[in-house]
Amino acid sequence: FLIAPAPPEPTSPPNTIVTLRPLLRRVVHTFELQNRHRQIAVHVPPDIPFVWGDAPRIQEVLANLVDHALRLSAPGSRVTITPEERGNWVAITISARPAAARPLGEPPALALQLAGATARALGGELSHTDDPQAGTCFLFTLRAVAGARDGAE
């Protein structure tokens, strides 16, 4: 299901080229300092495309999703962040195994609703799935910049 109803369309789409790799590093670093008992794994392909957007707003959405995934995850489990190219988009998957006592499908928190509105304002989308076996998965998509790639190893 989608996280929140769509806000009014932005007057103009974001036109700043953003590199995801440093944003992901900052988000992960922040949460690793706060959650030493939890693992956060990031798997960024070396040639991931740059995206269109606003770096601070993208980082805010990512931080909200990682925070929520950590809250939902079982102690000692791992939150995984994986961006991948999907046509003209970059899809960032944030997944976690849920704690056994948490009911699946619980309503999204206000922070997630705001993250969904921010994702759409950036020209992207935010969705969420819950599965008793696979766990919780957030999917944050952003428009890829045609022909511009990170190239980092």
XYZ file of N, CA and C in Angstrom:
459
model
N 0.843 -1.176 0.000
C 0.000 0.000 0.000
C 0.881 1.230 0.000
N 0.330 2.335 -0.462
C 1.077 3.584 -0.445
C 1.007 4.184 0.942
N 2.040 4.939 1.303
C 2.157 5.447 2.659
C 1.159 6.562 2.976
N 0.918 7.480 2.052
C 0.020 8.594 2.336
C -0.613 9.078 1.043
N -1.737 9.789 1.123
C -2.348 10.319 -0.088
C -1.413 11.319 -0.760
N -1.535 11.410 -2.066
C -0.652 12.285 -2.836
C -0.930 13.751 -2.525
N 0.141 14.543 -2.283
C -0.030 15.980 -2.073
C -0.193 16.650 -3.434
N -0.504 17.937 -3.458
C -0.569 18.632 -4.739
C 0.770 18.508 -5.470
N 0.708 18.469 -6.784
C 1.921 18.363 -7.584
C 2.832 19.559 -7.319
N 4.165 19.330 -7.248
C 5.075 20.462 -7.057
C 5.022 21.365 -8.280
N 5.321 22.638 -8.077
C 5.269 23.576 -9.188
C 6.327 23.256 -10.227
N 7.454 22.747 -9.810
C 8.471 22.301 -10.758
C 9.197 21.116 -10.144
N 9.567 20.121 -10.979
C 10.259 18.956 -10.418
C 11.647 19.342 -9.930
N 12.172 18.592 -8.964
C 13.521 18.875 -8.479
C 14.522 18.796 -9.636
N 15.431 19.723 -9.687
C 16.376 19.745 -10.806
C 17.830 19.718 -10.354
N 18.092 19.230 -9.172
C 19.449 19.109 -8.663
C 19.898 17.660 -8.805
N 21.113 17.467 -9.290
C 21.664 16.120 -9.410
C 22.236 15.712 -8.055
N 21.818 14.534 -7.591
C 22.202 14.061 -6.264
C 22.892 12.706 -6.386
N 23.992 12.545 -5.655
C 24.694 11.273 -5.556
C 24.202 10.564 -4.295
N 23.681 9.362 -4.451
C 23.103 8.648 -3.306
C 24.140 8.122 -2.323
N 25.281 7.670 -2.824
C 26.269 7.008 -1.967
C 26.616 7.812 -0.706
N 26.973 9.112 -0.801
C 27.303 9.854 0.431
C 26.090 10.068 1.346
N 24.899 10.209 0.761
C 23.707 10.352 1.600
C 23.465 9.083 2.415
N 23.603 7.948 1.759
C 23.415 6.675 2.460
C 24.457 6.497 3.556
N 25.700 6.876 3.276
C 26.760 6.778 4.301
C 26.419 7.610 5.527
N 25.948 8.850 5.302
C 25.614 9.729 6.431
C 24.466 9.157 7.254
N 23.435 8.677 6.584
C 22.293 8.113 7.300
C 22.730 6.896 8.115
N 23.461 6.004 7.488
C 23.901 4.789 8.180
C 24.803 5.145 9.359
N 25.732 6.060 9.168
C 26.640 6.464 10.246
C 25.853 6.994 11.450
N 24.874 7.839 11.194
C 24.070 8.403 12.279
C 23.383 7.310 13.081
N 22.775 6.349 12.388
C 22.035 5.308 13.094
C 22.948 4.263 13.716
N 24.103 4.029 13.145
C 25.040 3.095 13.770
C 25.532 3.623 15.111
N 25.718 4.927 15.205
C 26.132 5.515 16.477
C 25.047 5.372 17.535
N 23.785 5.469 17.122
C 22.666 5.408 18.060
C 22.239 3.974 18.381
N 22.486 3.048 17.471
C 21.983 1.677 17.607
C 23.118 0.677 17.471
N 24.028 0.690 18.399
C 25.203 -0.180 18.309
C 24.837 -1.673 18.328
N 23.669 -2.022 18.848
C 23.255 -3.421 18.915
C 22.522 -3.871 17.643
N 22.350 -2.981 16.689
C 21.674 -3.318 15.432
C 22.658 -3.141 14.277
N 22.514 -3.963 13.271
C 23.372 -3.872 12.088
C 22.597 -3.220 10.949
N 23.289 -2.364 10.207
C 22.720 -1.774 9.007
C 23.678 -2.098 7.867
N 23.180 -2.815 6.876
C 23.995 -3.191 5.724
C 23.544 -2.388 4.515
N 24.510 -1.834 3.790
C 24.213 -1.074 2.575
C 24.922 -1.742 1.412
N 24.180 -2.006 0.360
C 24.737 -2.635 -0.841
C 24.472 -1.699 -2.019
N 25.466 -0.861 -2.371
C 25.309 0.107 -3.459
C 26.104 -0.381 -4.660
N 25.441 -0.624 -5.794
C 26.181 -1.009 -6.997
C 27.178 0.088 -7.382
N 28.321 -0.283 -7.919
C 29.342 0.721 -8.229
C 28.917 1.731 -9.288
N 27.970 1.379 -10.127
C 27.580 2.298 -11.206
C 26.137 2.786 -11.052
N 25.700 2.969 -9.810
C 24.326 3.424 -9.570
C 24.154 4.819 -10.183
N 23.045 5.061 -10.887
C 22.839 6.393 -11.469
C 22.664 7.470 -10.398
N 23.018 8.688 -10.757
C 22.660 9.833 -9.926
C 21.145 9.985 -10.023
N 20.544 10.720 -9.089
C 19.100 10.943 -9.114
C 18.809 12.442 -9.122
N 17.602 12.780 -9.563
C 17.126 14.153 -9.481
C 16.498 14.347 -8.117
N 16.772 15.469 -7.480
C 16.135 15.716 -6.194
C 16.799 16.811 -5.405
N 16.569 16.783 -4.128
C 17.101 17.732 -3.157
C 17.769 16.881 -2.073
N 19.097 16.951 -1.995
C 19.845 16.052 -1.108
C 19.345 16.060 0.339
N 19.118 17.214 0.975
C 18.648 17.180 2.368
C 17.280 16.510 2.518
N 16.395 16.704 1.546
C 15.067 16.089 1.633
C 15.151 14.584 1.392
N 16.006 14.163 0.468
C 16.193 12.728 0.235
C 16.772 12.089 1.493
N 17.757 12.742 2.091
C 18.364 12.216 3.312
C 17.326 12.128 4.437
N 16.438 13.093 4.526
C 15.378 13.085 5.541
C 14.453 11.877 5.347
N 14.061 11.606 4.099
C 13.206 10.446 3.831
C 13.937 9.157 4.203
N 15.188 9.040 3.767
C 15.968 7.838 4.085
C 16.104 7.646 5.595
N 16.375 8.727 6.318
C 16.518 8.636 7.774
C 15.212 8.179 8.420
N 14.079 8.705 7.960
C 12.786 8.286 8.512
C 12.542 6.797 8.260
N 12.887 6.325 7.062
C 12.655 4.916 6.730
C 13.570 3.994 7.527
N 14.850 4.366 7.651
C 15.778 3.544 8.429
C 15.352 3.532 9.895
N 14.969 4.680 10.421
C 14.514 4.755 11.801
C 13.313 3.833 12.021
N 12.356 3.883 11.117
C 11.167 3.041 11.260
C 11.530 1.559 11.133
N 12.405 1.230 10.186
C 12.828 -0.164 10.024
C 13.527 -0.669 11.288
N 14.361 0.169 11.888
C 15.034 -0.222 13.127
C 14.040 -0.441 14.261
N 13.031 0.410 14.340
C 12.024 0.272 15.396
C 11.214 -1.019 15.235
N 10.984 -1.425 13.992
C 10.181 -2.610 13.720
C 10.984 -3.903 13.795
N 12.296 -3.795 13.667
C 13.116 -4.996 13.547
C 13.349 -5.677 14.888
N 13.609 -6.958 14.790
C 13.893 -7.754 15.983
C 15.297 -7.414 16.496
N 15.510 -7.469 17.819
C 16.852 -7.229 18.360
C 17.871 -8.169 17.716
N 19.023 -7.618 17.378
C 20.081 -8.407 16.760
C 19.910 -8.634 15.277
N 18.816 -8.166 14.703
C 18.594 -8.358 13.271
C 19.270 -7.250 12.473
N 19.225 -7.382 11.189
C 19.899 -6.455 10.291
C 18.879 -5.704 9.442
N 19.094 -4.410 9.284
C 18.343 -3.603 8.335
C 19.214 -3.500 7.087
N 18.617 -3.763 5.944
C 19.368 -3.755 4.689
C 18.863 -2.638 3.787
N 19.815 -1.889 3.216
C 19.495 -0.807 2.285
C 20.139 -1.148 0.950
N 19.300 -1.220 -0.104
C 19.816 -1.601 -1.417
C 19.210 -0.710 -2.498
N 19.996 0.209 -3.057
C 19.509 0.964 -4.215
C 19.815 0.178 -5.497
N 18.894 0.257 -6.450
C 19.129 -0.390 -7.733
C 18.441 0.391 -8.843
N 19.028 0.306 -10.020
C 18.465 0.967 -11.187
C 17.297 0.157 -11.713
N 16.204 0.858 -12.008
C 15.015 0.229 -12.603
C 14.514 1.142 -13.712
N 15.083 0.963 -14.894
C 14.704 1.815 -16.019
C 15.130 3.252 -15.779
N 14.162 4.176 -15.804
C 14.446 5.604 -15.585
C 14.396 5.991 -14.113
N 14.407 4.999 -13.239
C 14.269 5.230 -11.803
C 15.391 4.552 -11.043
N 15.635 5.034 -9.831
C 16.468 4.327 -8.869
C 15.540 3.968 -7.717
N 15.465 2.686 -7.423
C 14.621 2.190 -6.337
C 15.507 1.851 -5.149
N 15.216 2.440 -4.008
C 15.973 2.181 -2.785
C 15.088 1.323 -1.876
N 15.527 0.106 -1.634
C 14.785 -0.818 -0.779
C 15.403 -0.817 0.609
N 14.568 -0.636 1.625
C 15.005 -0.698 3.019
C 14.171 -1.798 3.656
N 14.845 -2.867 4.077
C 14.113 -4.014 4.593
C 14.639 -4.449 5.957
N 13.739 -5.075 6.728
C 14.085 -5.553 8.064
C 13.166 -6.703 8.435
N 13.711 -7.630 9.219
C 12.883 -8.699 9.794
C 12.138 -8.105 10.979
N 10.814 -8.267 11.020
C 10.072 -7.657 12.131
C 10.248 -8.423 13.433
N 10.062 -7.719 14.523
C 10.026 -8.365 15.837
C 8.795 -9.263 15.868
N 8.893 -10.396 16.501
C 7.807 -11.384 16.495
C 6.511 -10.840 17.088
N 6.592 -9.951 18.057
C 5.391 -9.487 18.750
C 4.667 -8.366 18.022
N 5.266 -7.795 16.991
C 4.647 -6.655 16.311
C 3.583 -7.125 15.328
N 2.374 -6.565 15.396
C 1.352 -6.943 14.427
C 1.684 -6.365 13.052
N 1.612 -7.200 12.026
C 1.876 -6.734 10.667
C 0.728 -5.857 10.194
N 1.031 -4.930 9.313
C 0.013 -4.086 8.727
C -0.458 -2.961 9.624
N 0.285 -2.661 10.686
C -0.139 -1.575 11.570
C -0.089 -0.260 10.801
N -0.932 0.701 11.172
C -0.977 1.964 10.430
C 0.368 2.688 10.464
N 0.710 3.372 9.385
C 1.997 4.068 9.344
C 2.033 5.254 10.305
N 3.193 5.504 10.842
C 3.399 6.629 11.745
C 3.368 7.934 10.948
N 3.152 9.022 11.653
C 3.115 10.332 11.005
C 4.405 10.598 10.229
N 5.547 10.199 10.781
C 6.821 10.423 10.080
C 6.834 9.723 8.726
N 6.214 8.542 8.649
C 6.152 7.835 7.371
C 5.204 8.515 6.396
N 4.115 9.062 6.904
C 3.206 9.801 6.039
C 3.898 11.031 5.464
N 4.667 11.725 6.303
C 5.414 12.885 5.824
C 6.507 12.468 4.832
N 7.155 11.331 5.093
C 8.170 10.829 4.165
C 7.547 10.523 2.810
N 6.334 9.957 2.812
C 5.642 9.678 1.556
C 5.325 10.955 0.796
N 4.865 11.982 1.493
C 4.571 13.265 0.844
C 5.849 13.889 0.292
N 6.937 13.787 1.043
C 8.220 14.331 0.574
C 8.704 13.566 -0.645
N 8.578 12.246 -0.628
C 8.997 11.431 -1.781
C 8.261 11.869 -3.035
N 6.946 12.095 -2.939
C 6.178 12.525 -4.112
C 6.548 13.939 -4.540
N 6.833 14.821 -3.572
C 7.261 16.181 -3.916
C 8.589 16.161 -4.665
N 9.399 15.123 -4.412
C 10.677 14.972 -5.111
C 10.504 14.317 -6.480
N 9.278 13.981 -6.838
C 9.020 13.322 -8.111
C 9.113 11.813 -8.035
N 9.199 11.277 -6.817
C 9.319 9.835 -6.623
C 8.087 9.244 -5.987
N 8.272 8.102 -5.349
C 7.168 7.386 -4.716
C 7.704 6.631 -3.500
N 6.814 6.339 -2.573
C 7.173 5.559 -1.395
C 6.072 4.535 -1.160
N 6.468 3.284 -1.025
C 5.498 2.231 -0.734
C 6.050 1.337 0.370
N 5.167 0.487 0.904
C 5.503 -0.335 2.059
C 4.800 -1.673 1.930
N 5.511 -2.744 2.245
C 4.891 -4.066 2.311
C 5.301 -4.729 3.617
N 4.439 -5.587 4.095
C 4.681 -6.347 5.316
C 4.399 -7.809 5.015
N 5.323 -8.672 5.370
C 5.147 -10.098 5.153
C 5.675 -10.829 6.384
N 4.909 -11.785 6.933
C 5.365 -12.466 8.146
C 6.702 -13.181 7.969
N 6.989 -13.668 6.771
C 8.240 -14.388 6.523
C 9.365 -13.440 6.090
N 9.084 -12.597 5.110
C 10.126 -11.736 4.545
C 10.405 -10.509 5.394
N 9.402 -10.040 6.125
C 9.595 -8.870 6.964
C 8.987 -7.612 6.374
N 9.473 -6.488 6.856
C 9.001 -5.182 6.431
C 9.905 -4.661 5.332
N 9.298 -4.056 4.312
C 10.082 -3.523 3.203
C 9.508 -2.178 2.777
N 10.379 -1.170 2.737
C 10.021 0.142 2.214
C 10.698 0.291 0.863
N 9.993 0.852 -0.110
C 10.547 1.086 -1.435
C 10.406 2.563 -1.762
N 11.528 3.245 -1.904
C 11.597 4.678 -2.174
C 12.197 4.828 -3.565
N 11.423 5.370 -4.510
C 11.923 5.532 -5.869
C 12.150 7.005 -6.184
N 13.204 7.244 -6.961
C 13.554 8.583 -7.421
C 13.919 8.515 -8.897
N 13.715 9.623 -9.604
C 14.051 9.654 -11.027
C 15.569 9.627 -11.210
N 16.030 8.735 -12.080
C 17.455 8.644 -12.386
C 17.844 9.735 -13.381
N 19.072 10.206 -13.275
C 19.612 11.174 -14.230
C 20.171 10.363 -15.403
N 19.622 10.581 -16.576
C 20.028 9.811 -17.758
C 21.520 10.001 -18.042
N 22.234 8.870 -18.129
C 23.636 8.882 -18.506
C 24.616 9.314 -17.440
N 24.149 9.659 -16.244
C 25.059 10.109 -15.174
C 25.114 9.041 -14.103
N 26.310 8.503 -13.881
C 26.477 7.408 -12.937
C 27.566 7.729 -11.936
N 27.444 7.082 -10.748
C 28.390 7.302 -9.661
C 29.784 6.828 -10.052
N 29.910 5.585 -10.494
C 31.204 5.064 -10.911
C 32.163 4.750 -9.792
N 31.754 4.915 -8.527
C 32.639 4.615 -7.398
C 32.759 3.109 -7.230
N 33.862 2.680 -6.719
C 34.082 1.237 -6.475
C 33.920 0.950 -5.001
